[in-house]
mmCIF file of C-alpha atoms in Angstrom:
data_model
loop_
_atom_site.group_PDB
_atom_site.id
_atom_site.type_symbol
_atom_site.label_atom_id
_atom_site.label_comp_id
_atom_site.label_asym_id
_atom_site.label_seq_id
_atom_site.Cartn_x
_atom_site.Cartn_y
_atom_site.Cartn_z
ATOM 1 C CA UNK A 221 -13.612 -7.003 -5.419
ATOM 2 C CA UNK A 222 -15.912 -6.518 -2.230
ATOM 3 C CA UNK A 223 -17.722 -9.201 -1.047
ATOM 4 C CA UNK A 224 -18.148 -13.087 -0.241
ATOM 5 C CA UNK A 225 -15.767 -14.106 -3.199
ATOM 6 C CA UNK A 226 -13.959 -10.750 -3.052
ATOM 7 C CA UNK A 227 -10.428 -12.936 -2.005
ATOM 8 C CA UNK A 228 -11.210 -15.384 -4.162
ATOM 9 C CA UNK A 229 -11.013 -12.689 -7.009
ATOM 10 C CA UNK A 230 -7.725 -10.944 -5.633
ATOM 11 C CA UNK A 231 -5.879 -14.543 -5.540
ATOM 12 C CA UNK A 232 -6.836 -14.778 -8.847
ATOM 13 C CA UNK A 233 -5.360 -11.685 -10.320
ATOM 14 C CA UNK A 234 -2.159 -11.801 -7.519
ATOM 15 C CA UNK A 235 -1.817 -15.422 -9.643
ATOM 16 C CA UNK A 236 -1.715 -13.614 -12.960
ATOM 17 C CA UNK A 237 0.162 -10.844 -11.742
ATOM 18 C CA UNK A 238 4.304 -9.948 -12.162
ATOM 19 C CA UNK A 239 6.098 -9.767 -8.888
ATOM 20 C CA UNK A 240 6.246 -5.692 -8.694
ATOM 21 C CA UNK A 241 2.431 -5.624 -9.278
ATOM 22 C CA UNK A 242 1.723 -8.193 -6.632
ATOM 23 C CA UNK A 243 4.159 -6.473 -4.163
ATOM 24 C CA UNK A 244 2.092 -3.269 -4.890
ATOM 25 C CA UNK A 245 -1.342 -5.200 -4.479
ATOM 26 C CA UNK A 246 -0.582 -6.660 -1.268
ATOM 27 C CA UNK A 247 0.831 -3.195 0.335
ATOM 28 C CA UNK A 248 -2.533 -1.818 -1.177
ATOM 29 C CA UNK A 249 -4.599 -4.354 0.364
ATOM 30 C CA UNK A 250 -2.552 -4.199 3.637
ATOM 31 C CA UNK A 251 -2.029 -0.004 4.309
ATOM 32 C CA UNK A 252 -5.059 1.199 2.655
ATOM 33 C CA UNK A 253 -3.387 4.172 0.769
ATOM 34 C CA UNK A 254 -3.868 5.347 -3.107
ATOM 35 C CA UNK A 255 -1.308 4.633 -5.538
ATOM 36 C CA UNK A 256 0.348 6.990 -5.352
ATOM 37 C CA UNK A 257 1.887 6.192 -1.968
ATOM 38 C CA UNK A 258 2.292 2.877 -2.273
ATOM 39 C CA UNK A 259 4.532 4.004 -5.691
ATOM 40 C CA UNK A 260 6.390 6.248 -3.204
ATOM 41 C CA UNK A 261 7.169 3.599 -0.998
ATOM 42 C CA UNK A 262 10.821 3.282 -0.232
ATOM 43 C CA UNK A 263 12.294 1.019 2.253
ATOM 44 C CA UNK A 264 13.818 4.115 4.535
ATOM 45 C CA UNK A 265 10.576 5.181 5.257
ATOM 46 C CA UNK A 266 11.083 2.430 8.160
ATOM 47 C CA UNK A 267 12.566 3.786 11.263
ATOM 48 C CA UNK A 268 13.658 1.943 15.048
ATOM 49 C CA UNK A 269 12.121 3.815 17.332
ATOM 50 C CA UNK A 270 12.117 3.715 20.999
ATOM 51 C CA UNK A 271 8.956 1.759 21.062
ATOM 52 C CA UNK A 272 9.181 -0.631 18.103
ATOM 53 C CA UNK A 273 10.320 -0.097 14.436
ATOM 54 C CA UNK A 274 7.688 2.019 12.539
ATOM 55 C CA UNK A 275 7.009 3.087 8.505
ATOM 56 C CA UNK A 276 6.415 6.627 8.639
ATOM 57 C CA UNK A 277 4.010 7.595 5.504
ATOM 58 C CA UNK A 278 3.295 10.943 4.291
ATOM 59 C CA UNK A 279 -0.054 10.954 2.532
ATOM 60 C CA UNK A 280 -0.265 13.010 0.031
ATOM 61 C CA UNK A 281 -3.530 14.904 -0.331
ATOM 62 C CA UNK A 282 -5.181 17.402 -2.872
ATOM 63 C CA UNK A 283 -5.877 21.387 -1.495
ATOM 64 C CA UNK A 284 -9.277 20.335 -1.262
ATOM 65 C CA UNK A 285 -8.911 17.566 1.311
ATOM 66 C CA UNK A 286 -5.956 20.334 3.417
ATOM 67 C CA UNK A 287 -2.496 19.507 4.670
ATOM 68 C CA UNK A 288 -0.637 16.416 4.180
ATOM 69 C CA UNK A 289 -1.597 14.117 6.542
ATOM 70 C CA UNK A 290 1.061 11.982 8.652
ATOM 71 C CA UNK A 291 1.399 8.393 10.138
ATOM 72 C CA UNK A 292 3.217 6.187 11.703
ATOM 73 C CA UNK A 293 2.619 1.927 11.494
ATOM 74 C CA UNK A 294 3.969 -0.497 13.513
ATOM 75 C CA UNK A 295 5.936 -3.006 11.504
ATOM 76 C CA UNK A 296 4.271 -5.591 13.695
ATOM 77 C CA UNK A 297 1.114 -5.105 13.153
ATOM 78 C CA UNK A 298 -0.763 -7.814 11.318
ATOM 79 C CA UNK A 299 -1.669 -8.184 7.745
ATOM 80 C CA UNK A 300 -5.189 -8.240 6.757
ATOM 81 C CA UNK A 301 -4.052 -10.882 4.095
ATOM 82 C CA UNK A 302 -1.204 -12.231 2.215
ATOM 83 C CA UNK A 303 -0.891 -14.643 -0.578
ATOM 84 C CA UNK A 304 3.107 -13.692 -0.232
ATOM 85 C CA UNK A 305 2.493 -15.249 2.835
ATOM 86 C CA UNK A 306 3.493 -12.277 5.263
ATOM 87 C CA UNK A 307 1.923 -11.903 8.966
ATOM 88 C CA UNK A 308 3.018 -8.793 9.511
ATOM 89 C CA UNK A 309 3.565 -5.330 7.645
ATOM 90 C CA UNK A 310 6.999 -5.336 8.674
ATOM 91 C CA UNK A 311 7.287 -9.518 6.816
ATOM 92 C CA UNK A 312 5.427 -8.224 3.931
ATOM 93 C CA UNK A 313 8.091 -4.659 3.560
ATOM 94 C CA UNK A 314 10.821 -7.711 3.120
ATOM 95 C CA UNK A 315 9.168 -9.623 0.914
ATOM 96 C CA UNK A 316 9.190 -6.991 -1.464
ATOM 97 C CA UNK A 317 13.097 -6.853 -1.044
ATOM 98 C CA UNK A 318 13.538 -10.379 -1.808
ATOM 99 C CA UNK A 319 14.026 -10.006 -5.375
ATOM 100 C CA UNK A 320 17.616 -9.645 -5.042
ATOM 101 C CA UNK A 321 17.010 -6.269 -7.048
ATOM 102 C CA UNK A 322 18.667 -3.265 -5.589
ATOM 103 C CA UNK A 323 16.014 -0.386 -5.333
ATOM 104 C CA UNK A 324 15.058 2.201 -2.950
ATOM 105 C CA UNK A 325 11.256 1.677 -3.450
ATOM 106 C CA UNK A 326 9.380 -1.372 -2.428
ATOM 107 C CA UNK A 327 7.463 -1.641 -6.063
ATOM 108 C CA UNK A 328 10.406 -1.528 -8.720
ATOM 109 C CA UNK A 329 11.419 -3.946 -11.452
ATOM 110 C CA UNK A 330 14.511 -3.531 -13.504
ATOM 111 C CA UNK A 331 13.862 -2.132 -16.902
ATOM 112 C CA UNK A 332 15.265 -3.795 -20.323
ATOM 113 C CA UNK A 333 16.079 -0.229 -21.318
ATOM 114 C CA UNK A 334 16.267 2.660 -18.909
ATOM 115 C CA UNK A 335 14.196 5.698 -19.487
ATOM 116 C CA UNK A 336 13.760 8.633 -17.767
ATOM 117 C CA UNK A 337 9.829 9.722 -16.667
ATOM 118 C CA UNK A 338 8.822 13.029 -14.375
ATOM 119 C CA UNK A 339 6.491 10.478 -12.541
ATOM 120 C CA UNK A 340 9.237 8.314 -11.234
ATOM 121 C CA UNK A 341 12.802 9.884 -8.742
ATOM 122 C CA UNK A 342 14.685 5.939 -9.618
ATOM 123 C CA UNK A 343 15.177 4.009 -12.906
ATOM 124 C CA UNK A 344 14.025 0.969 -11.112
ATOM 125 C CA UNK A 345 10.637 2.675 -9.953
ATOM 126 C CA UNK A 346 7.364 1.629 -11.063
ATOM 127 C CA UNK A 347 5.088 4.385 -11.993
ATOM 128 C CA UNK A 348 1.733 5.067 -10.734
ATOM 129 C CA UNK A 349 0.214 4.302 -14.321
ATOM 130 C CA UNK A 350 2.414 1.361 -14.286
ATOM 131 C CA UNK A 351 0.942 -0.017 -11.555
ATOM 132 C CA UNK A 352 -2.584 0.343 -13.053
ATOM 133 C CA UNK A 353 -1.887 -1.218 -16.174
ATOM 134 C CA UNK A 354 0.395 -3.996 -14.272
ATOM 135 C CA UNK A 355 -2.875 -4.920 -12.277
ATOM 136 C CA UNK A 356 -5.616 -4.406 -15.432
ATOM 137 C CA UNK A 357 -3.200 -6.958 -17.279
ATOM 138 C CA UNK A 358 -3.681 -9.660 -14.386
ATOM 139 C CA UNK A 359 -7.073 -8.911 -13.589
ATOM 140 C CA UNK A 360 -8.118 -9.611 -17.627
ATOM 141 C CA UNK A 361 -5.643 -11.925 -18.139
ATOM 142 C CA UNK A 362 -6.921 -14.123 -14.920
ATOM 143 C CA UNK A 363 -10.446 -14.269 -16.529
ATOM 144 C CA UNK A 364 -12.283 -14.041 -13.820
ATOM 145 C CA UNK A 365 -14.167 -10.851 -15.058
ATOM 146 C CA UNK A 366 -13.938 -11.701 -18.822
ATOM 147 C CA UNK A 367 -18.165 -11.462 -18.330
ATOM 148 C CA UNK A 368 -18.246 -7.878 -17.481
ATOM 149 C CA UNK A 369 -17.768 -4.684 -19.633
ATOM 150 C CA UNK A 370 -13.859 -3.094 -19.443
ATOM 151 C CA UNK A 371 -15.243 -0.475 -17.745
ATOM 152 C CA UNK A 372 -17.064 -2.325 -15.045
ATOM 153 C CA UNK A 373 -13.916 -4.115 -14.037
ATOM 154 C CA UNK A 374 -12.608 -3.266 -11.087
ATOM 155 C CA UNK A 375 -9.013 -1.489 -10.971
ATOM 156 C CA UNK A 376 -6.218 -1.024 -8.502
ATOM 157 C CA UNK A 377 -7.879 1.924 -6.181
ATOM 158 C CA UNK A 378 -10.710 -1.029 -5.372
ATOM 159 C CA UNK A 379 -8.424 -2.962 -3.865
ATOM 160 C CA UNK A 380 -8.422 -0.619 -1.025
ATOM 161 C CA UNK A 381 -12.687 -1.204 -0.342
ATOM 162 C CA UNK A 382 -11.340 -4.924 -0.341
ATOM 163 C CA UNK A 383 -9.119 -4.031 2.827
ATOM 164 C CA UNK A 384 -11.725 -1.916 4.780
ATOM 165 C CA UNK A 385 -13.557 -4.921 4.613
ATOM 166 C CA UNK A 386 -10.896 -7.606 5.637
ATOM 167 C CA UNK A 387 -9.939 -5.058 8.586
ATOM 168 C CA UNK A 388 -13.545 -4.697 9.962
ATOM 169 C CA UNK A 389 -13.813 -8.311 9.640
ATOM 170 C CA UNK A 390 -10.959 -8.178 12.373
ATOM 171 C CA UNK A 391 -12.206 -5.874 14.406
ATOM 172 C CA UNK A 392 -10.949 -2.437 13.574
ATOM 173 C CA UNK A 393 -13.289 0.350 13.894
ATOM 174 C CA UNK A 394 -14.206 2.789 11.612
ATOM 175 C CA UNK A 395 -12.051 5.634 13.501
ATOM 176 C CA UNK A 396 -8.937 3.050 13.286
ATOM 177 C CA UNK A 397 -9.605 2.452 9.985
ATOM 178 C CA UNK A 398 -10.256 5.955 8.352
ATOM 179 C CA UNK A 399 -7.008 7.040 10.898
ATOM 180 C CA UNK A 400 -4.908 4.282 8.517
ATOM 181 C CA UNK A 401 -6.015 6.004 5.374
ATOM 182 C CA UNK A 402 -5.672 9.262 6.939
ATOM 183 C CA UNK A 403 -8.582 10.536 6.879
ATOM 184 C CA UNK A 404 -9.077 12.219 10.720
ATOM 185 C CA UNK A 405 -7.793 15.504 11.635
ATOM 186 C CA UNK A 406 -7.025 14.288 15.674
ATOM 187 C CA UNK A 407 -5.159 11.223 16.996
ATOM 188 C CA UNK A 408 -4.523 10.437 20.788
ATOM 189 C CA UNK A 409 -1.198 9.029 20.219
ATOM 190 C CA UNK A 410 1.308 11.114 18.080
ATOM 191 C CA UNK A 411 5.266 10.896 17.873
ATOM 192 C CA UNK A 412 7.684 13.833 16.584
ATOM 193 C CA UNK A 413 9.775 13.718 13.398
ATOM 194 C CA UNK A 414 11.229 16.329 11.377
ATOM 195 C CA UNK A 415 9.084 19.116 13.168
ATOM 196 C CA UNK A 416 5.537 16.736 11.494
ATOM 197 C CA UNK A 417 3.007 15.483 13.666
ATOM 198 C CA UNK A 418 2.842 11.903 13.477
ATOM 199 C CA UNK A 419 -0.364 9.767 13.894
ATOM 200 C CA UNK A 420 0.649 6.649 15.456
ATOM 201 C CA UNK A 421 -1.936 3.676 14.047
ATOM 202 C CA UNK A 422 -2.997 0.415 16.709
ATOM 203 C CA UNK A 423 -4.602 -2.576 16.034
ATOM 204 C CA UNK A 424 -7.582 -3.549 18.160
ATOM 205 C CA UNK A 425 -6.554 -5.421 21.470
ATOM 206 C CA UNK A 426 -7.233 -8.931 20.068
ATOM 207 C CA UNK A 427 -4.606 -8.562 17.767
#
């Protein structure tokens, strides 16, 4: 989905896409973190703080890549993009609320039947395969890549090269970018929670 027509493509599958799977697309595009996190999600992970109201993420990460890494976003920071129509992260957190469904995770839907599944802690709760197959459905049913092979189609985790490239297009930096995803050991700004160290992510100046 990179490139010149790489938003023309994600409007077309957010078209074709149910409302869980397009709240889950545009945190994806918007936070830059793997499935998993954004099927984590929960609307408590927003906290006032002293300085502004803040999501505090915990990302998880494999042995290989070390500790679980730990930051904190600014509810007012701006989107990347929206076709939900949110300017900021904070807009686009209650957007996904505006279902009138009660859940504690931003990507839910409520099930015909309930059924219970290791990979999920609510009923409501889409699962991280859910999500995948939720997108793959829009994405082929949208027809926009009905010329390329199944497995040259681009999934869900792509979405994230999508935002790298919106962000740099508004001026973030690599270090403020891979610092979203989590990816740097150090941070010059950090907040205290829960005895964590907390990586507190700005947006360039301009914004």
């Amino acid at each position: 989905m990179i490139g010149v027509d790489g938003i023309v493509a994600y409007k077309a599958v957010f078209s074709a896409a149910e409302r869980p799977i397009q709240c889950a697309m545009e945190l994806e595009l918007n936070i830059l973190q793997r499935r998993e996190e954004i099927h984590r999600w929960r609307f408590d992970w927003s906290r006032n703080d002293a300085d502004g109201r803040y999501v505090y993420i915990r990302i998880s990460k494999t042995h290989k890549h070390g500790i679980a890494s730990y930051i904190r976003v600014p509810e007012s920071i701006p989107v990347a993009h929206s076709e939900l129509g949110a300017r900021t992260l904070g807009e686009l957190i209650r957007k996904c609320r505006g279902d009138g469904i009660h859940s504690p995770h931003l990507v839910h839907r409520k099930p015909k039947r309930v059924k219970a599944a290791k990979s999920r802690e609510h009923p409501f709760q889409l699962t991280p395969q859910q999500i995948s197959k939720g997108f793959a459905s829009a994405r082929d049913a949208c027809g926009i890549y009905d010329l390329l092979a199944a497995e040259q189609r681009p999934t869900f985790h792509e979405l994230i090269a999508l935002g790298e490239h919106l962000r740099e297009k508004q001026g973030w930096t690599l270090q403020q970018i891979q610092r979203l995803r989590g990816h740097t050991k150090e941070s010059t700004t950090k907040a205290y929670l829960e005895g964590h160290s907390w990586t507190t992510i700005e947006a360039p100046a301009s914004q």
